[in-house]
PDB file of C-alpha atoms in Angstrom:
ATOM      1  CA  UNK A   1      -1.702 -18.370  -9.442  1.00  0.00           C
ATOM      2  CA  UNK A   2      -4.215 -19.383  -6.791  1.00  0.00           C
ATOM      3  CA  UNK A   3      -6.681 -22.121  -5.854  1.00  0.00           C
ATOM      4  CA  UNK A   4     -10.187 -21.458  -4.570  1.00  0.00           C
ATOM      5  CA  UNK A   5     -12.138 -23.857  -2.360  1.00  0.00           C
ATOM      6  CA  UNK A   6     -15.703 -22.855  -1.614  1.00  0.00           C
ATOM      7  CA  UNK A   7     -19.020 -24.328  -0.355  1.00  0.00           C
ATOM      8  CA  UNK A   8     -21.664 -25.343  -2.862  1.00  0.00           C
ATOM      9  CA  UNK A   9     -25.171 -23.893  -2.680  1.00  0.00           C
ATOM     10  CA  UNK A  10     -24.095 -21.253  -0.168  1.00  0.00           C
ATOM     11  CA  UNK A  11     -24.294 -17.493  -0.541  1.00  0.00           C
ATOM     12  CA  UNK A  12     -22.443 -14.670   1.219  1.00  0.00           C
ATOM     13  CA  UNK A  13     -19.991 -16.959   2.973  1.00  0.00           C
ATOM     14  CA  UNK A  14     -16.727 -15.823   4.567  1.00  0.00           C
ATOM     15  CA  UNK A  15     -13.450 -16.343   2.744  1.00  0.00           C
ATOM     16  CA  UNK A  16      -9.944 -16.834   4.149  1.00  0.00           C
ATOM     17  CA  UNK A  17      -7.124 -15.816   1.816  1.00  0.00           C
ATOM     18  CA  UNK A  18      -4.199 -17.996   2.938  1.00  0.00           C
ATOM     19  CA  UNK A  19      -0.508 -17.326   2.202  1.00  0.00           C
ATOM     20  CA  UNK A  20       1.998 -20.171   2.619  1.00  0.00           C
ATOM     21  CA  UNK A  21       5.341 -19.859   4.372  1.00  0.00           C
ATOM     22  CA  UNK A  22       8.865 -20.421   3.116  1.00  0.00           C
ATOM     23  CA  UNK A  23      10.981 -17.358   3.982  1.00  0.00           C
ATOM     24  CA  UNK A  24       9.704 -15.528   0.842  1.00  0.00           C
ATOM     25  CA  UNK A  25      12.025 -17.911  -1.043  1.00  0.00           C
ATOM     26  CA  UNK A  26      10.113 -21.174  -1.467  1.00  0.00           C
ATOM     27  CA  UNK A  27       6.900 -23.087  -0.745  1.00  0.00           C
ATOM     28  CA  UNK A  28       3.626 -23.794  -2.479  1.00  0.00           C
ATOM     29  CA  UNK A  29      -0.037 -22.921  -2.012  1.00  0.00           C
ATOM     30  CA  UNK A  30      -2.267 -25.349  -0.116  1.00  0.00           C
ATOM     31  CA  UNK A  31      -5.711 -25.462   1.456  1.00  0.00           C
ATOM     32  CA  UNK A  32      -5.441 -26.285   5.195  1.00  0.00           C
ATOM     33  CA  UNK A  33      -7.412 -29.500   5.749  1.00  0.00           C
ATOM     34  CA  UNK A  34      -8.993 -28.213   8.959  1.00  0.00           C
ATOM     35  CA  UNK A  35     -10.703 -25.395   7.060  1.00  0.00           C
ATOM     36  CA  UNK A  36     -12.427 -27.714   4.603  1.00  0.00           C
ATOM     37  CA  UNK A  37     -16.154 -28.421   4.992  1.00  0.00           C
ATOM     38  CA  UNK A  38     -16.573 -25.594   7.465  1.00  0.00           C
ATOM     39  CA  UNK A  39     -18.926 -23.477   5.369  1.00  0.00           C
ATOM     40  CA  UNK A  40     -16.343 -20.935   4.294  1.00  0.00           C
ATOM     41  CA  UNK A  41     -14.213 -20.310   1.242  1.00  0.00           C
ATOM     42  CA  UNK A  42     -10.425 -20.587   1.231  1.00  0.00           C
ATOM     43  CA  UNK A  43      -8.194 -19.021  -1.406  1.00  0.00           C
ATOM     44  CA  UNK A  44      -4.639 -20.415  -1.370  1.00  0.00           C
ATOM     45  CA  UNK A  45      -2.159 -18.096  -3.018  1.00  0.00           C
ATOM     46  CA  UNK A  46       1.182 -18.555  -4.748  1.00  0.00           C
ATOM     47  CA  UNK A  47       3.609 -15.682  -5.168  1.00  0.00           C
ATOM     48  CA  UNK A  48       6.998 -15.285  -6.780  1.00  0.00           C
ATOM     49  CA  UNK A  49      10.172 -15.741  -4.716  1.00  0.00           C
ATOM     50  CA  UNK A  50      13.274 -13.793  -3.800  1.00  0.00           C
ATOM     51  CA  UNK A  51      15.871 -13.611  -5.387  1.00  0.00           C
ATOM     52  CA  UNK A  52      14.044 -14.145  -8.695  1.00  0.00           C
ATOM     53  CA  UNK A  53      12.114 -10.987  -7.845  1.00  0.00           C
ATOM     54  CA  UNK A  54      12.531  -8.350  -5.153  1.00  0.00           C
ATOM     55  CA  UNK A  55      10.721  -8.703  -1.853  1.00  0.00           C
ATOM     56  CA  UNK A  56       8.662  -5.650  -2.827  1.00  0.00           C
ATOM     57  CA  UNK A  57       7.422  -7.601  -5.865  1.00  0.00           C
ATOM     58  CA  UNK A  58       6.544 -10.526  -3.578  1.00  0.00           C
ATOM     59  CA  UNK A  59       4.354  -8.143  -1.571  1.00  0.00           C
ATOM     60  CA  UNK A  60       2.808  -6.765  -4.734  1.00  0.00           C
ATOM     61  CA  UNK A  61       1.956 -10.313  -5.858  1.00  0.00           C
ATOM     62  CA  UNK A  62       0.219 -10.736  -2.507  1.00  0.00           C
ATOM     63  CA  UNK A  63      -1.759  -7.534  -2.960  1.00  0.00           C
ATOM     64  CA  UNK A  64      -2.772  -8.561  -6.487  1.00  0.00           C
ATOM     65  CA  UNK A  65      -4.109 -11.851  -5.120  1.00  0.00           C
ATOM     66  CA  UNK A  66      -6.220  -9.983  -2.568  1.00  0.00           C
ATOM     67  CA  UNK A  67      -7.515  -7.750  -5.362  1.00  0.00           C
ATOM     68  CA  UNK A  68      -8.468 -10.851  -7.356  1.00  0.00           C
ATOM     69  CA  UNK A  69     -10.505 -12.137  -4.429  1.00  0.00           C
ATOM     70  CA  UNK A  70     -12.304  -8.811  -4.017  1.00  0.00           C
ATOM     71  CA  UNK A  71     -13.017  -8.699  -7.751  1.00  0.00           C
ATOM     72  CA  UNK A  72     -14.185 -12.303  -8.087  1.00  0.00           C
ATOM     73  CA  UNK A  73     -15.409 -13.829  -4.831  1.00  0.00           C
ATOM     74  CA  UNK A  74     -19.021 -12.813  -5.443  1.00  0.00           C
ATOM     75  CA  UNK A  75     -18.995 -14.868  -8.666  1.00  0.00           C
ATOM     76  CA  UNK A  76     -18.435 -17.923  -6.471  1.00  0.00           C
ATOM     77  CA  UNK A  77     -21.064 -16.894  -3.914  1.00  0.00           C
ATOM     78  CA  UNK A  78     -18.829 -15.250  -1.311  1.00  0.00           C
ATOM     79  CA  UNK A  79     -19.167 -11.846   0.327  1.00  0.00           C
ATOM     80  CA  UNK A  80     -16.765  -8.952  -0.219  1.00  0.00           C
ATOM     81  CA  UNK A  81     -17.366  -7.770   3.330  1.00  0.00           C
ATOM     82  CA  UNK A  82     -16.249 -11.117   4.780  1.00  0.00           C
ATOM     83  CA  UNK A  83     -12.706 -11.471   3.434  1.00  0.00           C
ATOM     84  CA  UNK A  84     -10.030 -12.467   5.960  1.00  0.00           C
ATOM     85  CA  UNK A  85      -6.258 -12.706   5.436  1.00  0.00           C
ATOM     86  CA  UNK A  86      -4.073 -15.329   7.071  1.00  0.00           C
ATOM     87  CA  UNK A  87      -0.861 -17.257   6.562  1.00  0.00           C
ATOM     88  CA  UNK A  88       2.037 -18.931   8.315  1.00  0.00           C
ATOM     89  CA  UNK A  89       5.570 -17.594   8.837  1.00  0.00           C
ATOM     90  CA  UNK A  90       6.388 -15.652   5.634  1.00  0.00           C
ATOM     91  CA  UNK A  91       2.662 -15.850   4.923  1.00  0.00           C
ATOM     92  CA  UNK A  92       1.983 -14.283   8.309  1.00  0.00           C
ATOM     93  CA  UNK A  93       4.378 -11.468   7.467  1.00  0.00           C
ATOM     94  CA  UNK A  94       2.619 -10.918   4.127  1.00  0.00           C
ATOM     95  CA  UNK A  95      -0.755 -10.902   5.920  1.00  0.00           C
ATOM     96  CA  UNK A  96       0.351  -8.181   8.309  1.00  0.00           C
ATOM     97  CA  UNK A  97       2.099  -6.073   5.690  1.00  0.00           C
ATOM     98  CA  UNK A  98      -0.755  -6.048   3.193  1.00  0.00           C
ATOM     99  CA  UNK A  99      -3.312  -5.481   5.946  1.00  0.00           C
ATOM    100  CA  UNK A 100      -1.458  -2.748   7.850  1.00  0.00           C
ATOM    101  CA  UNK A 101       0.541  -0.844   5.217  1.00  0.00           C
ATOM    102  CA  UNK A 102      -2.320   0.680   3.249  1.00  0.00           C
ATOM    103  CA  UNK A 103      -0.137   1.515   0.239  1.00  0.00           C
ATOM    104  CA  UNK A 104      -0.093  -2.058  -1.131  1.00  0.00           C
ATOM    105  CA  UNK A 105      -3.858  -2.288  -1.588  1.00  0.00           C
ATOM    106  CA  UNK A 106      -4.409   1.431  -2.214  1.00  0.00           C
ATOM    107  CA  UNK A 107      -2.579   0.825  -5.486  1.00  0.00           C
ATOM    108  CA  UNK A 108      -5.492  -1.441  -6.493  1.00  0.00           C
ATOM    109  CA  UNK A 109      -8.171   0.865  -5.069  1.00  0.00           C
ATOM    110  CA  UNK A 110      -8.930  -1.405  -2.105  1.00  0.00           C
ATOM    111  CA  UNK A 111      -9.232   0.033   1.399  1.00  0.00           C
ATOM    112  CA  UNK A 112      -7.386  -2.379   3.677  1.00  0.00           C
ATOM    113  CA  UNK A 113      -9.461  -1.093   6.607  1.00  0.00           C
ATOM    114  CA  UNK A 114     -12.399  -2.982   5.064  1.00  0.00           C
ATOM    115  CA  UNK A 115     -10.698  -6.376   5.421  1.00  0.00           C
ATOM    116  CA  UNK A 116     -12.761  -8.425   7.879  1.00  0.00           C
ATOM    117  CA  UNK A 117      -9.728  -9.578   9.857  1.00  0.00           C
ATOM    118  CA  UNK A 118      -6.011 -10.347   9.844  1.00  0.00           C
ATOM    119  CA  UNK A 119      -4.799 -13.609  11.400  1.00  0.00           C
ATOM    120  CA  UNK A 120      -1.015 -14.027  10.978  1.00  0.00           C
ATOM    121  CA  UNK A 121       0.613 -17.230  12.247  1.00  0.00           C
ATOM    122  CA  UNK A 122       4.146 -16.743  13.585  1.00  0.00           C
ATOM    123  CA  UNK A 123       5.076 -13.990  11.143  1.00  0.00           C
ATOM    124  CA  UNK A 124       7.748 -11.348  11.490  1.00  0.00           C
ATOM    125  CA  UNK A 125       6.554  -7.979  12.738  1.00  0.00           C
ATOM    126  CA  UNK A 126      10.030  -6.512  12.356  1.00  0.00           C
ATOM    127  CA  UNK A 127      11.500  -6.268   8.852  1.00  0.00           C
ATOM    128  CA  UNK A 128      11.580  -9.813   7.417  1.00  0.00           C
ATOM    129  CA  UNK A 129      15.011 -11.459   7.466  1.00  0.00           C
ATOM    130  CA  UNK A 130      14.879 -12.011   3.700  1.00  0.00           C
ATOM    131  CA  UNK A 131      14.193  -8.307   3.214  1.00  0.00           C
ATOM    132  CA  UNK A 132      17.210  -7.635   5.437  1.00  0.00           C
ATOM    133  CA  UNK A 133      19.245 -10.061   3.328  1.00  0.00           C
ATOM    134  CA  UNK A 134      18.225  -8.093   0.241  1.00  0.00           C
ATOM    135  CA  UNK A 135      19.499  -4.971   2.028  1.00  0.00           C
ATOM    136  CA  UNK A 136      22.892  -6.629   2.467  1.00  0.00           C
ATOM    137  CA  UNK A 137      22.486  -7.456   6.162  1.00  0.00           C
ATOM    138  CA  UNK A 138      23.964 -10.915   6.746  1.00  0.00           C
ATOM    139  CA  UNK A 139      23.154 -11.165  10.462  1.00  0.00           C
ATOM    140  CA  UNK A 140      19.633 -12.627  10.519  1.00  0.00           C
ATOM    141  CA  UNK A 141      19.248 -11.624  14.153  1.00  0.00           C
ATOM    142  CA  UNK A 142      19.898  -7.942  13.542  1.00  0.00           C
ATOM    143  CA  UNK A 143      16.631  -6.130  14.221  1.00  0.00           C
ATOM    144  CA  UNK A 144      15.445  -3.598  11.645  1.00  0.00           C
ATOM    145  CA  UNK A 145      12.129  -1.745  11.711  1.00  0.00           C
ATOM    146  CA  UNK A 146      11.605   0.221   8.507  1.00  0.00           C
ATOM    147  CA  UNK A 147       8.711   0.606   6.062  1.00  0.00           C
ATOM    148  CA  UNK A 148       8.973  -3.118   5.253  1.00  0.00           C
ATOM    149  CA  UNK A 149       8.118  -4.003   8.859  1.00  0.00           C
ATOM    150  CA  UNK A 150       4.525  -4.447  10.068  1.00  0.00           C
ATOM    151  CA  UNK A 151       5.586  -2.654  13.272  1.00  0.00           C
ATOM    152  CA  UNK A 152       6.246   0.479  11.220  1.00  0.00           C
ATOM    153  CA  UNK A 153       2.554   0.543  10.242  1.00  0.00           C
ATOM    154  CA  UNK A 154       0.891   0.260  13.659  1.00  0.00           C
ATOM    155  CA  UNK A 155      -2.377   2.189  13.435  1.00  0.00           C
ATOM    156  CA  UNK A 156      -5.700   2.645  15.154  1.00  0.00           C
ATOM    157  CA  UNK A 157      -8.092   1.907  12.291  1.00  0.00           C
ATOM    158  CA  UNK A 158      -6.607  -1.374  11.073  1.00  0.00           C
ATOM    159  CA  UNK A 159      -8.811  -4.457  10.678  1.00  0.00           C
ATOM    160  CA  UNK A 160      -9.305  -6.736  13.690  1.00  0.00           C
ATOM    161  CA  UNK A 161      -5.936  -8.364  14.318  1.00  0.00           C
ATOM    162  CA  UNK A 162      -5.403 -11.839  15.798  1.00  0.00           C
ATOM    163  CA  UNK A 163      -1.744 -12.765  16.246  1.00  0.00           C
ATOM    164  CA  UNK A 164      -0.839 -16.411  16.922  1.00  0.00           C
ATOM    165  CA  UNK A 165       2.641 -17.747  17.700  1.00  0.00           C
ATOM    166  CA  UNK A 166       4.220 -20.828  19.180  1.00  0.00           C
ATOM    167  CA  UNK A 167       5.667 -20.917  22.677  1.00  0.00           C
ATOM    168  CA  UNK A 168       8.344 -18.258  23.214  1.00  0.00           C
ATOM    169  CA  UNK A 169      10.957 -20.856  24.232  1.00  0.00           C
ATOM    170  CA  UNK A 170      10.238 -23.119  21.252  1.00  0.00           C
ATOM    171  CA  UNK A 171       9.714 -20.493  18.542  1.00  0.00           C
ATOM    172  CA  UNK A 172      12.283 -19.026  16.184  1.00  0.00           C
ATOM    173  CA  UNK A 173      14.523 -16.580  18.034  1.00  0.00           C
ATOM    174  CA  UNK A 174      12.523 -13.603  19.270  1.00  0.00           C
ATOM    175  CA  UNK A 175       9.442 -14.432  17.222  1.00  0.00           C
ATOM    176  CA  UNK A 176       6.981 -14.413  20.127  1.00  0.00           C
ATOM    177  CA  UNK A 177       8.538 -11.302  21.669  1.00  0.00           C
ATOM    178  CA  UNK A 178       8.334  -9.197  18.513  1.00  0.00           C
ATOM    179  CA  UNK A 179       4.698 -10.221  18.090  1.00  0.00           C
ATOM    180  CA  UNK A 180       3.949  -9.441  21.733  1.00  0.00           C
ATOM    181  CA  UNK A 181       5.470  -5.992  21.231  1.00  0.00           C
ATOM    182  CA  UNK A 182       3.375  -5.547  18.105  1.00  0.00           C
ATOM    183  CA  UNK A 183       0.217  -6.402  20.025  1.00  0.00           C
ATOM    184  CA  UNK A 184       1.137  -3.972  22.796  1.00  0.00           C
ATOM    185  CA  UNK A 185       1.852  -1.130  20.378  1.00  0.00           C
ATOM    186  CA  UNK A 186      -1.394  -1.686  18.471  1.00  0.00           C
ATOM    187  CA  UNK A 187      -3.305  -1.368  21.726  1.00  0.00           C
ATOM    188  CA  UNK A 188      -1.377   1.732  22.781  1.00  0.00           C
ATOM    189  CA  UNK A 189      -2.157   3.244  19.384  1.00  0.00           C
ATOM    190  CA  UNK A 190      -5.855   2.828  20.178  1.00  0.00           C
ATOM    191  CA  UNK A 191      -6.616  -0.278  18.114  1.00  0.00           C
ATOM    192  CA  UNK A 192      -9.593  -1.855  19.847  1.00  0.00           C
ATOM    193  CA  UNK A 193      -9.356  -5.397  18.450  1.00  0.00           C
ATOM    194  CA  UNK A 194      -5.870  -6.850  18.798  1.00  0.00           C
ATOM    195  CA  UNK A 195      -5.461 -10.276  20.388  1.00  0.00           C
ATOM    196  CA  UNK A 196      -2.343 -12.419  20.773  1.00  0.00           C
ATOM    197  CA  UNK A 197      -2.168 -16.156  21.475  1.00  0.00           C
ATOM    198  CA  UNK A 198       0.965 -18.049  22.527  1.00  0.00           C
ATOM    199  CA  UNK A 199       0.511 -21.784  21.939  1.00  0.00           C
ATOM    200  CA  UNK A 200       2.234 -23.728  24.703  1.00  0.00           C
ATOM    201  CA  UNK A 201       3.940 -26.913  23.571  1.00  0.00           C
ATOM    202  CA  UNK A 202       4.379 -25.742  19.967  1.00  0.00           C
ATOM    203  CA  UNK A 203       7.240 -24.082  18.172  1.00  0.00           C
ATOM    204  CA  UNK A 204       7.302 -22.433  14.780  1.00  0.00           C
ATOM    205  CA  UNK A 205       5.355 -25.308  13.198  1.00  0.00           C
ATOM    206  CA  UNK A 206       2.153 -24.332  14.954  1.00  0.00           C
ATOM    207  CA  UNK A 207      -0.348 -24.167  12.090  1.00  0.00           C
ATOM    208  CA  UNK A 208      -2.595 -27.075  13.080  1.00  0.00           C
ATOM    209  CA  UNK A 209      -3.333 -25.896  16.651  1.00  0.00           C
ATOM    210  CA  UNK A 210      -3.766 -22.326  15.374  1.00  0.00           C
ATOM    211  CA  UNK A 211      -6.460 -23.190  12.826  1.00  0.00           C
ATOM    212  CA  UNK A 212      -9.277 -23.713  15.381  1.00  0.00           C
ATOM    213  CA  UNK A 213      -8.512 -20.241  16.767  1.00  0.00           C
ATOM    214  CA  UNK A 214      -8.670 -18.827  13.240  1.00  0.00           C
ATOM    215  CA  UNK A 215     -12.020 -20.503  12.584  1.00  0.00           C
ATOM    216  CA  UNK A 216     -13.450 -19.328  15.916  1.00  0.00           C
ATOM    217  CA  UNK A 217     -12.444 -15.753  15.153  1.00  0.00           C
ATOM    218  CA  UNK A 218     -13.820 -15.903  11.588  1.00  0.00           C
ATOM    219  CA  UNK A 219     -17.176 -17.156  12.851  1.00  0.00           C
ATOM    220  CA  UNK A 220     -17.383 -14.525  15.602  1.00  0.00           C
ATOM    221  CA  UNK A 221     -16.335 -11.683  13.323  1.00  0.00           C
ATOM    222  CA  UNK A 222     -18.669 -12.856  10.557  1.00  0.00           C
ATOM    223  CA  UNK A 223     -21.603 -12.841  12.977  1.00  0.00           C
ATOM    224  CA  UNK A 224     -20.661  -9.332  14.137  1.00  0.00           C
ATOM    225  CA  UNK A 225     -20.355  -7.939  10.598  1.00  0.00           C
ATOM    226  CA  UNK A 226     -23.622  -9.509   9.422  1.00  0.00           C
ATOM    227  CA  UNK A 227     -25.414  -8.108  12.462  1.00  0.00           C
ATOM    228  CA  UNK A 228     -24.089  -4.619  11.715  1.00  0.00           C
ATOM    229  CA  UNK A 229     -25.090  -4.929   8.051  1.00  0.00           C
ATOM    230  CA  UNK A 230     -28.631  -5.950   9.008  1.00  0.00           C
ATOM    231  CA  UNK A 231     -29.152  -3.035  11.428  1.00  0.00           C
TER     232      UNK A 231
END
């Protein structure tokens, strides 16, 4: 189930698909207030929760939502070439996984390389702690990097990638550091458009100060894509 917010009397606008947080176990879809009346569409997505379903099913729900946007956004006036993925915490993890591990969207015949941009807020880049719980690992601080980790899927041709976290001393344990390592490895892999922001003064609840950075990136990337399409 999802909600769509979009501008009236506007064509070919950009759309942000936004995934809420909640450890893959709870939460509810919402449209960030800051993104309203900015000339872009926002699709807020719900997904099922662990342990009612496996974490793999949670990811598949996410991929299905992205497919829905690709299949339907033009009906509402949006552009398929201007679809961005974002989300906070668990939603940031889902953003990175669906955008970097091509298998989730390949299943629905969507090339994740065509996503206009990925903007995760304070998401795991190692294997999510709820995925580790499902594996029987009770120590939430035990680091695992397997196919359910965004770090496992570092690659050169991924969409532009903007990582935003809170301050390293105020964040959840190791959250900034794993994202900083992710950014470094993307660059070493040859990815030309990875940026990381650390928001001083903010911890894990850093959505509001991150939203202006998201909007700035969406506007810049939209302008770049439209320019390339017109040449």
